[in-house]
Amino acid sequence: MKVLAITNQKGGVGKTTTAVNLAASLGAEGKRVLLIDMDPQGNATTGSGITKKEALPTVYQLLIGAASLVEVCIKTDFAFDILPANRELAGAEVELIELDKREFRLKAALQQNHDEYDFVLIDCPPALNMLTVNALVAADSVLIPMQCEYYALEGLSDLVETLRKVRHGLNSRLEIEGLLRTMYNGQSTLTQQVSNELETHFGNKVYRTIVPRNVRLAEAPSYGKPVIAFDKNSRGAQAYAALAREILERTPA
């Protein structure tokens, strides 16, 4: 089982879009996939076709020990399972502080079902809080979606420092799986400059696959579908299908 935390402390970079569409694309490749929604906004949940009323119990109950992974898990219509979230999850931040081994709650829950999945994808909130720390402790590596703009480079240096601290104190095996360029506008000179800088500094950690700006990617969540089920011929769907194949190429059998 490979556990990938999809994270970036900067918001609006395509984390949830990547989490949902990569889960569906890996599922379409025949892999057993679990998506974990660790964001109280619950966008990955609704984007996977699960209503907030269906999303009970949630990751919140899992983290505080009130429900097991099997009890929380919901099968979607898109070849992957999901651990849903809703606004309740915001309260976990406070409650976790008082619990034993608070940083390891998600990791412990996943270890009980270690053989059930090939990939576990964790959609992290756009902040460094106890929910994100739980995700980073449970993960083998991180996938970092980012836009090719100046502020993204600043945010990336902060994230790399955060990962270093987590690796030093909580999860020694944590590494960067890859950097994914999202919302890419190839006609922008700045976009190309930042993209080149990423490749210079991170080498083969930067995925070959680039996710372009695509209106179908933006429309799909309002229908409760990954883009591969909404418009499989769109550029967005093709990009995430290519990303899934690239990740499988990099993953030892």
JSON list of C-alpha atoms in Angstrom, two decimals:
[
{"chain": "A", "resi": 1, "resn": "MET", "atom": "CA", "xyz": [0.00, 0.00, 0.00]},
{"chain": "A", "resi": 2, "resn": "LYS", "atom": "CA", "xyz": [1.42, 3.36, -1.06]},
{"chain": "A", "resi": 3, "resn": "VAL", "atom": "CA", "xyz": [0.17, 6.35, 0.94]},
{"chain": "A", "resi": 4, "resn": "LEU", "atom": "CA", "xyz": [0.41, 9.75, -0.79]},
{"chain": "A", "resi": 5, "resn": "ALA", "atom": "CA", "xyz": [-0.42, 13.01, 0.98]},
{"chain": "A", "resi": 6, "resn": "ILE", "atom": "CA", "xyz": [-1.53, 15.64, -1.53]},
{"chain": "A", "resi": 7, "resn": "THR", "atom": "CA", "xyz": [-0.53, 18.86, 0.15]},
{"chain": "A", "resi": 8, "resn": "ASN", "atom": "CA", "xyz": [0.41, 22.48, -0.24]},
{"chain": "A", "resi": 9, "resn": "GLN", "atom": "CA", "xyz": [0.05, 25.12, 2.47]},
{"chain": "A", "resi": 10, "resn": "LYS", "atom": "CA", "xyz": [-1.07, 27.54, -0.23]},
{"chain": "A", "resi": 11, "resn": "GLY", "atom": "CA", "xyz": [-4.76, 27.34, -1.14]},
{"chain": "A", "resi": 12, "resn": "GLY", "atom": "CA", "xyz": [-6.27, 27.30, -4.62]},
{"chain": "A", "resi": 13, "resn": "VAL", "atom": "CA", "xyz": [-3.54, 25.27, -6.30]},
{"chain": "A", "resi": 14, "resn": "GLY", "atom": "CA", "xyz": [-5.62, 22.24, -7.27]},
{"chain": "A", "resi": 15, "resn": "LYS", "atom": "CA", "xyz": [-5.11, 19.86, -4.32]},
{"chain": "A", "resi": 16, "resn": "THR", "atom": "CA", "xyz": [-8.68, 18.58, -4.21]},
{"chain": "A", "resi": 17, "resn": "THR", "atom": "CA", "xyz": [-8.98, 18.51, -8.00]},
{"chain": "A", "resi": 18, "resn": "THR", "atom": "CA", "xyz": [-5.82, 16.42, -8.10]},
{"chain": "A", "resi": 19, "resn": "ALA", "atom": "CA", "xyz": [-6.92, 14.12, -5.25]},
{"chain": "A", "resi": 20, "resn": "VAL", "atom": "CA", "xyz": [-10.31, 13.27, -6.78]},
{"chain": "A", "resi": 21, "resn": "ASN", "atom": "CA", "xyz": [-9.16, 12.95, -10.38]},
{"chain": "A", "resi": 22, "resn": "LEU", "atom": "CA", "xyz": [-6.01, 11.00, -9.58]},
{"chain": "A", "resi": 23, "resn": "ALA", "atom": "CA", "xyz": [-8.07, 8.59, -7.44]},
{"chain": "A", "resi": 24, "resn": "ALA", "atom": "CA", "xyz": [-10.49, 8.03, -10.33]},
{"chain": "A", "resi": 25, "resn": "SER", "atom": "CA", "xyz": [-7.67, 7.69, -12.86]},
{"chain": "A", "resi": 26, "resn": "LEU", "atom": "CA", "xyz": [-5.76, 5.14, -10.75]},
{"chain": "A", "resi": 27, "resn": "GLY", "atom": "CA", "xyz": [-9.03, 3.27, -10.25]},
{"chain": "A", "resi": 28, "resn": "ALA", "atom": "CA", "xyz": [-9.54, 3.23, -14.02]},
{"chain": "A", "resi": 29, "resn": "GLU", "atom": "CA", "xyz": [-6.10, 1.59, -14.29]},
{"chain": "A", "resi": 30, "resn": "GLY", "atom": "CA", "xyz": [-7.40, -1.27, -12.15]},
{"chain": "A", "resi": 31, "resn": "LYS", "atom": "CA", "xyz": [-5.81, -0.21, -8.87]},
{"chain": "A", "resi": 32, "resn": "ARG", "atom": "CA", "xyz": [-7.56, -0.42, -5.49]},
{"chain": "A", "resi": 33, "resn": "VAL", "atom": "CA", "xyz": [-7.71, 3.18, -4.30]},
{"chain": "A", "resi": 34, "resn": "LEU", "atom": "CA", "xyz": [-8.81, 4.87, -1.08]},
{"chain": "A", "resi": 35, "resn": "LEU", "atom": "CA", "xyz": [-9.25, 8.66, -1.01]},
{"chain": "A", "resi": 36, "resn": "ILE", "atom": "CA", "xyz": [-9.20, 10.32, 2.42]},
{"chain": "A", "resi": 37, "resn": "ASP", "atom": "CA", "xyz": [-10.80, 13.77, 2.72]},
{"chain": "A", "resi": 38, "resn": "MET", "atom": "CA", "xyz": [-8.91, 15.53, 5.52]},
{"chain": "A", "resi": 39, "resn": "ASP", "atom": "CA", "xyz": [-10.30, 19.00, 4.75]},
{"chain": "A", "resi": 40, "resn": "PRO", "atom": "CA", "xyz": [-13.30, 20.18, 6.85]},
{"chain": "A", "resi": 41, "resn": "GLN", "atom": "CA", "xyz": [-14.67, 21.87, 3.72]},
{"chain": "A", "resi": 42, "resn": "GLY", "atom": "CA", "xyz": [-15.41, 18.37, 2.40]},
{"chain": "A", "resi": 43, "resn": "ASN", "atom": "CA", "xyz": [-14.87, 19.31, -1.24]},
{"chain": "A", "resi": 44, "resn": "ALA", "atom": "CA", "xyz": [-13.27, 15.98, -2.14]},
{"chain": "A", "resi": 45, "resn": "THR", "atom": "CA", "xyz": [-16.34, 14.27, -0.66]},
{"chain": "A", "resi": 46, "resn": "THR", "atom": "CA", "xyz": [-18.90, 16.18, -2.72]},
{"chain": "A", "resi": 47, "resn": "GLY", "atom": "CA", "xyz": [-16.62, 16.07, -5.78]},
{"chain": "A", "resi": 48, "resn": "SER", "atom": "CA", "xyz": [-16.75, 12.27, -5.53]},
{"chain": "A", "resi": 49, "resn": "GLY", "atom": "CA", "xyz": [-20.56, 12.25, -5.66]},
{"chain": "A", "resi": 50, "resn": "ILE", "atom": "CA", "xyz": [-21.13, 11.84, -1.89]},
{"chain": "A", "resi": 51, "resn": "THR", "atom": "CA", "xyz": [-23.61, 14.23, -0.29]},
{"chain": "A", "resi": 52, "resn": "LYS", "atom": "CA", "xyz": [-22.97, 15.67, 3.17]},
{"chain": "A", "resi": 53, "resn": "LYS", "atom": "CA", "xyz": [-25.97, 13.68, 4.50]},
{"chain": "A", "resi": 54, "resn": "GLU", "atom": "CA", "xyz": [-24.39, 10.43, 3.31]},
{"chain": "A", "resi": 55, "resn": "ALA", "atom": "CA", "xyz": [-21.05, 11.37, 4.88]},
{"chain": "A", "resi": 56, "resn": "LEU", "atom": "CA", "xyz": [-21.73, 9.92, 8.33]},
{"chain": "A", "resi": 57, "resn": "PRO", "atom": "CA", "xyz": [-19.69, 8.76, 10.11]},
{"chain": "A", "resi": 58, "resn": "THR", "atom": "CA", "xyz": [-16.70, 10.75, 8.81]},
{"chain": "A", "resi": 59, "resn": "VAL", "atom": "CA", "xyz": [-12.94, 11.01, 9.21]},
{"chain": "A", "resi": 60, "resn": "TYR", "atom": "CA", "xyz": [-13.72, 12.97, 12.38]},
{"chain": "A", "resi": 61, "resn": "GLN", "atom": "CA", "xyz": [-15.16, 9.89, 14.09]},
{"chain": "A", "resi": 62, "resn": "LEU", "atom": "CA", "xyz": [-12.23, 7.83, 12.81]},
{"chain": "A", "resi": 63, "resn": "LEU", "atom": "CA", "xyz": [-9.62, 10.20, 14.27]},
{"chain": "A", "resi": 64, "resn": "ILE", "atom": "CA", "xyz": [-11.20, 10.43, 17.72]},
{"chain": "A", "resi": 65, "resn": "GLY", "atom": "CA", "xyz": [-11.66, 6.65, 17.88]},
{"chain": "A", "resi": 66, "resn": "ALA", "atom": "CA", "xyz": [-15.47, 6.61, 17.65]},
{"chain": "A", "resi": 67, "resn": "ALA", "atom": "CA", "xyz": [-15.57, 4.59, 14.39]},
{"chain": "A", "resi": 68, "resn": "SER", "atom": "CA", "xyz": [-13.37, 2.17, 12.46]},
{"chain": "A", "resi": 69, "resn": "LEU", "atom": "CA", "xyz": [-12.06, 2.67, 8.94]},
{"chain": "A", "resi": 70, "resn": "VAL", "atom": "CA", "xyz": [-14.53, 0.07, 7.62]},
{"chain": "A", "resi": 71, "resn": "GLU", "atom": "CA", "xyz": [-17.44, 1.94, 9.24]},
{"chain": "A", "resi": 72, "resn": "VAL", "atom": "CA", "xyz": [-16.41, 5.28, 7.72]},
{"chain": "A", "resi": 73, "resn": "CYS", "atom": "CA", "xyz": [-15.49, 4.01, 4.24]},
{"chain": "A", "resi": 74, "resn": "ILE", "atom": "CA", "xyz": [-17.94, 4.66, 1.37]},
{"chain": "A", "resi": 75, "resn": "LYS", "atom": "CA", "xyz": [-17.72, 3.15, -2.12]},
{"chain": "A", "resi": 76, "resn": "THR", "atom": "CA", "xyz": [-18.08, 5.74, -4.88]},
{"chain": "A", "resi": 77, "resn": "ASP", "atom": "CA", "xyz": [-19.38, 5.16, -8.41]},
{"chain": "A", "resi": 78, "resn": "PHE", "atom": "CA", "xyz": [-15.92, 5.90, -9.84]},
{"chain": "A", "resi": 79, "resn": "ALA", "atom": "CA", "xyz": [-13.73, 2.88, -8.96]},
{"chain": "A", "resi": 80, "resn": "PHE", "atom": "CA", "xyz": [-12.40, 4.19, -5.65]},
{"chain": "A", "resi": 81, "resn": "ASP", "atom": "CA", "xyz": [-13.46, 4.30, -1.99]},
{"chain": "A", "resi": 82, "resn": "ILE", "atom": "CA", "xyz": [-13.55, 7.44, 0.14]},
{"chain": "A", "resi": 83, "resn": "LEU", "atom": "CA", "xyz": [-13.35, 8.38, 3.80]},
{"chain": "A", "resi": 84, "resn": "PRO", "atom": "CA", "xyz": [-15.63, 11.44, 3.74]},
{"chain": "A", "resi": 85, "resn": "ALA", "atom": "CA", "xyz": [-15.42, 14.71, 5.66]},
{"chain": "A", "resi": 86, "resn": "ASN", "atom": "CA", "xyz": [-17.72, 17.55, 6.61]},
{"chain": "A", "resi": 87, "resn": "ARG", "atom": "CA", "xyz": [-17.56, 20.58, 8.90]},
{"chain": "A", "resi": 88, "resn": "GLU", "atom": "CA", "xyz": [-17.45, 18.32, 11.96]},
{"chain": "A", "resi": 89, "resn": "LEU", "atom": "CA", "xyz": [-13.82, 17.66, 11.12]},
{"chain": "A", "resi": 90, "resn": "ALA", "atom": "CA", "xyz": [-12.89, 21.22, 12.14]},
{"chain": "A", "resi": 91, "resn": "GLY", "atom": "CA", "xyz": [-13.60, 20.18, 15.75]},
{"chain": "A", "resi": 92, "resn": "ALA", "atom": "CA", "xyz": [-11.06, 17.37, 15.59]},
{"chain": "A", "resi": 93, "resn": "GLU", "atom": "CA", "xyz": [-8.27, 19.95, 15.76]},
{"chain": "A", "resi": 94, "resn": "VAL", "atom": "CA", "xyz": [-9.19, 20.78, 19.36]},
{"chain": "A", "resi": 95, "resn": "GLU", "atom": "CA", "xyz": [-10.09, 17.26, 20.46]},
{"chain": "A", "resi": 96, "resn": "LEU", "atom": "CA", "xyz": [-6.93, 15.67, 19.09]},
{"chain": "A", "resi": 97, "resn": "ILE", "atom": "CA", "xyz": [-4.78, 17.83, 21.36]},
{"chain": "A", "resi": 98, "resn": "GLU", "atom": "CA", "xyz": [-6.07, 15.91, 24.38]},
{"chain": "A", "resi": 99, "resn": "LEU", "atom": "CA", "xyz": [-5.68, 12.42, 22.87]},
{"chain": "A", "resi": 100, "resn": "ASP", "atom": "CA", "xyz": [-2.73, 10.04, 23.18]},
{"chain": "A", "resi": 101, "resn": "LYS", "atom": "CA", "xyz": [-0.43, 9.82, 20.16]},
{"chain": "A", "resi": 102, "resn": "ARG", "atom": "CA", "xyz": [-2.46, 12.56, 18.49]},
{"chain": "A", "resi": 103, "resn": "GLU", "atom": "CA", "xyz": [-0.15, 12.82, 15.46]},
{"chain": "A", "resi": 104, "resn": "PHE", "atom": "CA", "xyz": [-0.43, 9.08, 14.75]},
{"chain": "A", "resi": 105, "resn": "ARG", "atom": "CA", "xyz": [-4.23, 8.58, 14.79]},
{"chain": "A", "resi": 106, "resn": "LEU", "atom": "CA", "xyz": [-4.65, 8.33, 11.01]},
{"chain": "A", "resi": 107, "resn": "LYS", "atom": "CA", "xyz": [-1.58, 6.13, 10.59]},
{"chain": "A", "resi": 108, "resn": "ALA", "atom": "CA", "xyz": [-2.87, 3.69, 13.21]},
{"chain": "A", "resi": 109, "resn": "ALA", "atom": "CA", "xyz": [-6.28, 3.50, 11.50]},
{"chain": "A", "resi": 110, "resn": "LEU", "atom": "CA", "xyz": [-4.70, 2.77, 8.09]},
{"chain": "A", "resi": 111, "resn": "GLN", "atom": "CA", "xyz": [-2.44, 0.03, 9.44]},
{"chain": "A", "resi": 112, "resn": "GLN", "atom": "CA", "xyz": [-5.50, -2.02, 10.39]},
{"chain": "A", "resi": 113, "resn": "ASN", "atom": "CA", "xyz": [-6.45, -2.26, 6.68]},
{"chain": "A", "resi": 114, "resn": "HIS", "atom": "CA", "xyz": [-2.98, -2.42, 5.19]},
{"chain": "A", "resi": 115, "resn": "ASP", "atom": "CA", "xyz": [-3.74, -5.04, 2.55]},
{"chain": "A", "resi": 116, "resn": "GLU", "atom": "CA", "xyz": [-7.02, -3.60, 1.25]},
{"chain": "A", "resi": 117, "resn": "TYR", "atom": "CA", "xyz": [-5.61, -0.94, -1.10]},
{"chain": "A", "resi": 118, "resn": "ASP", "atom": "CA", "xyz": [-2.81, -0.32, -3.59]},
{"chain": "A", "resi": 119, "resn": "PHE", "atom": "CA", "xyz": [-2.95, 3.46, -3.17]},
{"chain": "A", "resi": 120, "resn": "VAL", "atom": "CA", "xyz": [-4.21, 5.75, -0.42]},
{"chain": "A", "resi": 121, "resn": "LEU", "atom": "CA", "xyz": [-4.50, 9.43, -1.39]},
{"chain": "A", "resi": 122, "resn": "ILE", "atom": "CA", "xyz": [-4.96, 12.03, 1.35]},
{"chain": "A", "resi": 123, "resn": "ASP", "atom": "CA", "xyz": [-6.45, 15.43, 0.44]},
{"chain": "A", "resi": 124, "resn": "CYS", "atom": "CA", "xyz": [-4.93, 17.81, 3.01]},
{"chain": "A", "resi": 125, "resn": "PRO", "atom": "CA", "xyz": [-6.32, 21.17, 4.15]},
{"chain": "A", "resi": 126, "resn": "PRO", "atom": "CA", "xyz": [-4.44, 24.31, 2.99]},
{"chain": "A", "resi": 127, "resn": "ALA", "atom": "CA", "xyz": [-2.82, 24.84, 6.39]},
{"chain": "A", "resi": 128, "resn": "LEU", "atom": "CA", "xyz": [-0.27, 23.26, 8.69]},
{"chain": "A", "resi": 129, "resn": "ASN", "atom": "CA", "xyz": [-2.51, 21.98, 11.48]},
{"chain": "A", "resi": 130, "resn": "MET", "atom": "CA", "xyz": [-3.04, 18.72, 13.33]},
{"chain": "A", "resi": 131, "resn": "LEU", "atom": "CA", "xyz": [-5.04, 17.28, 10.42]},
{"chain": "A", "resi": 132, "resn": "THR", "atom": "CA", "xyz": [-2.18, 17.93, 8.00]},
{"chain": "A", "resi": 133, "resn": "VAL", "atom": "CA", "xyz": [0.37, 16.57, 10.48]},
{"chain": "A", "resi": 134, "resn": "ASN", "atom": "CA", "xyz": [-1.69, 13.34, 10.79]},
{"chain": "A", "resi": 135, "resn": "ALA", "atom": "CA", "xyz": [-1.64, 13.05, 7.00]},
{"chain": "A", "resi": 136, "resn": "LEU", "atom": "CA", "xyz": [2.13, 13.61, 6.78]},
{"chain": "A", "resi": 137, "resn": "VAL", "atom": "CA", "xyz": [2.83, 11.09, 9.53]},
{"chain": "A", "resi": 138, "resn": "ALA", "atom": "CA", "xyz": [0.66, 8.46, 7.79]},
{"chain": "A", "resi": 139, "resn": "ALA", "atom": "CA", "xyz": [2.14, 9.11, 4.34]},
{"chain": "A", "resi": 140, "resn": "ASP", "atom": "CA", "xyz": [5.07, 7.47, 2.59]},
{"chain": "A", "resi": 141, "resn": "SER", "atom": "CA", "xyz": [5.53, 10.56, 0.44]},
{"chain": "A", "resi": 142, "resn": "VAL", "atom": "CA", "xyz": [3.90, 13.81, -0.64]},
{"chain": "A", "resi": 143, "resn": "LEU", "atom": "CA", "xyz": [2.56, 14.95, -3.97]},
{"chain": "A", "resi": 144, "resn": "ILE", "atom": "CA", "xyz": [2.70, 18.74, -4.25]},
{"chain": "A", "resi": 145, "resn": "PRO", "atom": "CA", "xyz": [0.35, 20.44, -6.73]},
{"chain": "A", "resi": 146, "resn": "MET", "atom": "CA", "xyz": [1.42, 23.98, -7.53]},
{"chain": "A", "resi": 147, "resn": "GLN", "atom": "CA", "xyz": [0.82, 26.79, -9.95]},
{"chain": "A", "resi": 148, "resn": "CYS", "atom": "CA", "xyz": [3.81, 28.16, -11.81]},
{"chain": "A", "resi": 149, "resn": "GLU", "atom": "CA", "xyz": [3.81, 31.66, -10.31]},
{"chain": "A", "resi": 150, "resn": "TYR", "atom": "CA", "xyz": [6.17, 33.62, -8.07]},
{"chain": "A", "resi": 151, "resn": "TYR", "atom": "CA", "xyz": [4.26, 33.21, -4.80]},
{"chain": "A", "resi": 152, "resn": "ALA", "atom": "CA", "xyz": [4.10, 29.46, -5.35]},
{"chain": "A", "resi": 153, "resn": "LEU", "atom": "CA", "xyz": [7.90, 29.29, -5.14]},
{"chain": "A", "resi": 154, "resn": "GLU", "atom": "CA", "xyz": [7.84, 31.08, -1.79]},
{"chain": "A", "resi": 155, "resn": "GLY", "atom": "CA", "xyz": [5.20, 28.70, -0.49]},
{"chain": "A", "resi": 156, "resn": "LEU", "atom": "CA", "xyz": [7.16, 25.72, -1.75]},
{"chain": "A", "resi": 157, "resn": "SER", "atom": "CA", "xyz": [10.23, 26.65, 0.30]},
{"chain": "A", "resi": 158, "resn": "ASP", "atom": "CA", "xyz": [8.02, 26.86, 3.43]},
{"chain": "A", "resi": 159, "resn": "LEU", "atom": "CA", "xyz": [6.52, 23.45, 2.65]},
{"chain": "A", "resi": 160, "resn": "VAL", "atom": "CA", "xyz": [9.92, 21.84, 2.13]},
{"chain": "A", "resi": 161, "resn": "GLU", "atom": "CA", "xyz": [10.98, 23.15, 5.56]},
{"chain": "A", "resi": 162, "resn": "THR", "atom": "CA", "xyz": [7.79, 21.72, 7.11]},
{"chain": "A", "resi": 163, "resn": "LEU", "atom": "CA", "xyz": [8.50, 18.33, 5.54]},
{"chain": "A", "resi": 164, "resn": "ARG", "atom": "CA", "xyz": [12.04, 18.43, 6.92]},
{"chain": "A", "resi": 165, "resn": "LYS", "atom": "CA", "xyz": [10.71, 18.98, 10.45]},
{"chain": "A", "resi": 166, "resn": "VAL", "atom": "CA", "xyz": [8.14, 16.18, 10.14]},
{"chain": "A", "resi": 167, "resn": "ARG", "atom": "CA", "xyz": [10.81, 13.85, 8.76]},
{"chain": "A", "resi": 168, "resn": "HIS", "atom": "CA", "xyz": [13.14, 14.70, 11.66]},
{"chain": "A", "resi": 169, "resn": "GLY", "atom": "CA", "xyz": [10.60, 14.32, 14.46]},
{"chain": "A", "resi": 170, "resn": "LEU", "atom": "CA", "xyz": [7.67, 12.15, 13.38]},
{"chain": "A", "resi": 171, "resn": "ASN", "atom": "CA", "xyz": [8.13, 10.27, 10.08]},
{"chain": "A", "resi": 172, "resn": "SER", "atom": "CA", "xyz": [11.68, 9.54, 8.99]},
{"chain": "A", "resi": 173, "resn": "ARG", "atom": "CA", "xyz": [10.62, 7.88, 5.71]},
{"chain": "A", "resi": 174, "resn": "LEU", "atom": "CA", "xyz": [8.66, 10.89, 4.40]},
{"chain": "A", "resi": 175, "resn": "GLU", "atom": "CA", "xyz": [9.90, 12.19, 1.06]},
{"chain": "A", "resi": 176, "resn": "ILE", "atom": "CA", "xyz": [8.68, 14.25, -1.88]},
{"chain": "A", "resi": 177, "resn": "GLU", "atom": "CA", "xyz": [7.01, 11.95, -4.39]},
{"chain": "A", "resi": 178, "resn": "GLY", "atom": "CA", "xyz": [6.65, 14.63, -7.02]},
{"chain": "A", "resi": 179, "resn": "LEU", "atom": "CA", "xyz": [5.71, 18.19, -7.94]},
{"chain": "A", "resi": 180, "resn": "LEU", "atom": "CA", "xyz": [2.71, 18.59, -10.22]},
{"chain": "A", "resi": 181, "resn": "ARG", "atom": "CA", "xyz": [2.32, 21.74, -12.29]},
{"chain": "A", "resi": 182, "resn": "THR", "atom": "CA", "xyz": [-1.38, 22.67, -12.31]},
{"chain": "A", "resi": 183, "resn": "MET", "atom": "CA", "xyz": [-3.55, 25.32, -13.99]},
{"chain": "A", "resi": 184, "resn": "TYR", "atom": "CA", "xyz": [-0.74, 25.63, -16.50]},
{"chain": "A", "resi": 185, "resn": "ASN", "atom": "CA", "xyz": [-0.83, 28.44, -19.04]},
{"chain": "A", "resi": 186, "resn": "GLY", "atom": "CA", "xyz": [1.88, 27.73, -21.59]},
{"chain": "A", "resi": 187, "resn": "GLN", "atom": "CA", "xyz": [1.52, 31.16, -23.21]},
{"chain": "A", "resi": 188, "resn": "SER", "atom": "CA", "xyz": [2.72, 32.96, -20.08]},
{"chain": "A", "resi": 189, "resn": "THR", "atom": "CA", "xyz": [6.42, 33.78, -19.95]},
{"chain": "A", "resi": 190, "resn": "LEU", "atom": "CA", "xyz": [6.36, 33.81, -16.14]},
{"chain": "A", "resi": 191, "resn": "THR", "atom": "CA", "xyz": [4.75, 30.37, -16.09]},
{"chain": "A", "resi": 192, "resn": "GLN", "atom": "CA", "xyz": [7.51, 29.00, -18.31]},
{"chain": "A", "resi": 193, "resn": "GLN", "atom": "CA", "xyz": [10.22, 30.65, -16.19]},
{"chain": "A", "resi": 194, "resn": "VAL", "atom": "CA", "xyz": [8.88, 29.21, -12.93]},
{"chain": "A", "resi": 195, "resn": "SER", "atom": "CA", "xyz": [8.43, 25.80, -14.57]},
{"chain": "A", "resi": 196, "resn": "ASN", "atom": "CA", "xyz": [12.04, 25.82, -15.72]},
{"chain": "A", "resi": 197, "resn": "GLU", "atom": "CA", "xyz": [13.20, 26.85, -12.24]},
{"chain": "A", "resi": 198, "resn": "LEU", "atom": "CA", "xyz": [11.31, 23.93, -10.70]},
{"chain": "A", "resi": 199, "resn": "GLU", "atom": "CA", "xyz": [12.95, 21.50, -13.12]},
{"chain": "A", "resi": 200, "resn": "THR", "atom": "CA", "xyz": [16.38, 22.96, -12.36]},
{"chain": "A", "resi": 201, "resn": "HIS", "atom": "CA", "xyz": [16.01, 22.65, -8.59]},
{"chain": "A", "resi": 202, "resn": "PHE", "atom": "CA", "xyz": [13.98, 19.43, -8.29]},
{"chain": "A", "resi": 203, "resn": "GLY", "atom": "CA", "xyz": [14.98, 17.49, -11.41]},
{"chain": "A", "resi": 204, "resn": "ASN", "atom": "CA", "xyz": [13.01, 14.27, -11.90]},
{"chain": "A", "resi": 205, "resn": "LYS", "atom": "CA", "xyz": [10.87, 15.04, -8.85]},
{"chain": "A", "resi": 206, "resn": "VAL", "atom": "CA", "xyz": [8.87, 17.27, -11.22]},
{"chain": "A", "resi": 207, "resn": "TYR", "atom": "CA", "xyz": [6.29, 15.17, -13.05]},
{"chain": "A", "resi": 208, "resn": "ARG", "atom": "CA", "xyz": [6.47, 15.20, -16.83]},
{"chain": "A", "resi": 209, "resn": "THR", "atom": "CA", "xyz": [2.68, 15.48, -16.83]},
{"chain": "A", "resi": 210, "resn": "ILE", "atom": "CA", "xyz": [1.35, 19.03, -16.77]},
{"chain": "A", "resi": 211, "resn": "VAL", "atom": "CA", "xyz": [-2.28, 19.82, -15.90]},
{"chain": "A", "resi": 212, "resn": "PRO", "atom": "CA", "xyz": [-3.52, 22.70, -18.10]},
{"chain": "A", "resi": 213, "resn": "ARG", "atom": "CA", "xyz": [-6.18, 25.25, -17.29]},
{"chain": "A", "resi": 214, "resn": "ASN", "atom": "CA", "xyz": [-9.34, 23.47, -18.39]},
{"chain": "A", "resi": 215, "resn": "VAL", "atom": "CA", "xyz": [-12.96, 24.50, -17.97]},
{"chain": "A", "resi": 216, "resn": "ARG", "atom": "CA", "xyz": [-14.15, 20.87, -17.78]},
{"chain": "A", "resi": 217, "resn": "LEU", "atom": "CA", "xyz": [-11.98, 20.31, -14.71]},
{"chain": "A", "resi": 218, "resn": "ALA", "atom": "CA", "xyz": [-13.70, 23.27, -13.06]},
{"chain": "A", "resi": 219, "resn": "GLU", "atom": "CA", "xyz": [-17.19, 22.12, -14.07]},
{"chain": "A", "resi": 220, "resn": "ALA", "atom": "CA", "xyz": [-16.96, 18.47, -13.03]},
{"chain": "A", "resi": 221, "resn": "PRO", "atom": "CA", "xyz": [-17.24, 18.97, -9.22]},
{"chain": "A", "resi": 222, "resn": "SER", "atom": "CA", "xyz": [-20.60, 20.73, -9.57]},
{"chain": "A", "resi": 223, "resn": "TYR", "atom": "CA", "xyz": [-21.93, 17.47, -11.05]},
{"chain": "A", "resi": 224, "resn": "GLY", "atom": "CA", "xyz": [-20.35, 15.38, -8.27]},
{"chain": "A", "resi": 225, "resn": "LYS", "atom": "CA", "xyz": [-18.04, 13.62, -10.71]},
{"chain": "A", "resi": 226, "resn": "PRO", "atom": "CA", "xyz": [-14.32, 13.30, -11.44]},
{"chain": "A", "resi": 227, "resn": "VAL", "atom": "CA", "xyz": [-13.54, 14.77, -14.85]},
{"chain": "A", "resi": 228, "resn": "ILE", "atom": "CA", "xyz": [-12.80, 11.30, -16.27]},
{"chain": "A", "resi": 229, "resn": "ALA", "atom": "CA", "xyz": [-16.50, 10.47, -15.74]},
{"chain": "A", "resi": 230, "resn": "PHE", "atom": "CA", "xyz": [-17.73, 13.92, -16.77]},
{"chain": "A", "resi": 231, "resn": "ASP", "atom": "CA", "xyz": [-15.78, 14.38, -20.02]},
{"chain": "A", "resi": 232, "resn": "LYS", "atom": "CA", "xyz": [-13.12, 11.73, -20.56]},
{"chain": "A", "resi": 233, "resn": "ASN", "atom": "CA", "xyz": [-11.94, 13.36, -23.78]},
{"chain": "A", "resi": 234, "resn": "SER", "atom": "CA", "xyz": [-11.20, 16.74, -22.18]},
{"chain": "A", "resi": 235, "resn": "ARG", "atom": "CA", "xyz": [-7.62, 17.92, -21.78]},
{"chain": "A", "resi": 236, "resn": "GLY", "atom": "CA", "xyz": [-8.03, 17.80, -17.99]},
{"chain": "A", "resi": 237, "resn": "ALA", "atom": "CA", "xyz": [-9.14, 14.16, -18.01]},
{"chain": "A", "resi": 238, "resn": "GLN", "atom": "CA", "xyz": [-6.30, 13.20, -20.34]},
{"chain": "A", "resi": 239, "resn": "ALA", "atom": "CA", "xyz": [-3.77, 14.98, -18.09]},
{"chain": "A", "resi": 240, "resn": "TYR", "atom": "CA", "xyz": [-4.83, 13.11, -14.95]},
{"chain": "A", "resi": 241, "resn": "ALA", "atom": "CA", "xyz": [-4.93, 9.80, -16.82]},
{"chain": "A", "resi": 242, "resn": "ALA", "atom": "CA", "xyz": [-1.34, 10.51, -17.91]},
{"chain": "A", "resi": 243, "resn": "LEU", "atom": "CA", "xyz": [-0.37, 11.41, -14.33]},
{"chain": "A", "resi": 244, "resn": "ALA", "atom": "CA", "xyz": [-1.78, 8.10, -13.06]},
{"chain": "A", "resi": 245, "resn": "ARG", "atom": "CA", "xyz": [0.28, 6.20, -15.63]},
{"chain": "A", "resi": 246, "resn": "GLU", "atom": "CA", "xyz": [3.40, 8.18, -14.76]},
{"chain": "A", "resi": 247, "resn": "ILE", "atom": "CA", "xyz": [2.96, 7.43, -11.04]},
{"chain": "A", "resi": 248, "resn": "LEU", "atom": "CA", "xyz": [2.50, 3.73, -11.82]},
{"chain": "A", "resi": 249, "resn": "GLU", "atom": "CA", "xyz": [5.69, 3.79, -13.91]},
{"chain": "A", "resi": 250, "resn": "ARG", "atom": "CA", "xyz": [7.58, 5.23, -10.93]},
{"chain": "A", "resi": 251, "resn": "THR", "atom": "CA", "xyz": [6.08, 2.80, -8.40]},
{"chain": "A", "resi": 252, "resn": "PRO", "atom": "CA", "xyz": [7.87, -0.55, -7.99]},
{"chain": "A", "resi": 253, "resn": "ALA", "atom": "CA", "xyz": [5.59, -3.53, -8.60]}
]
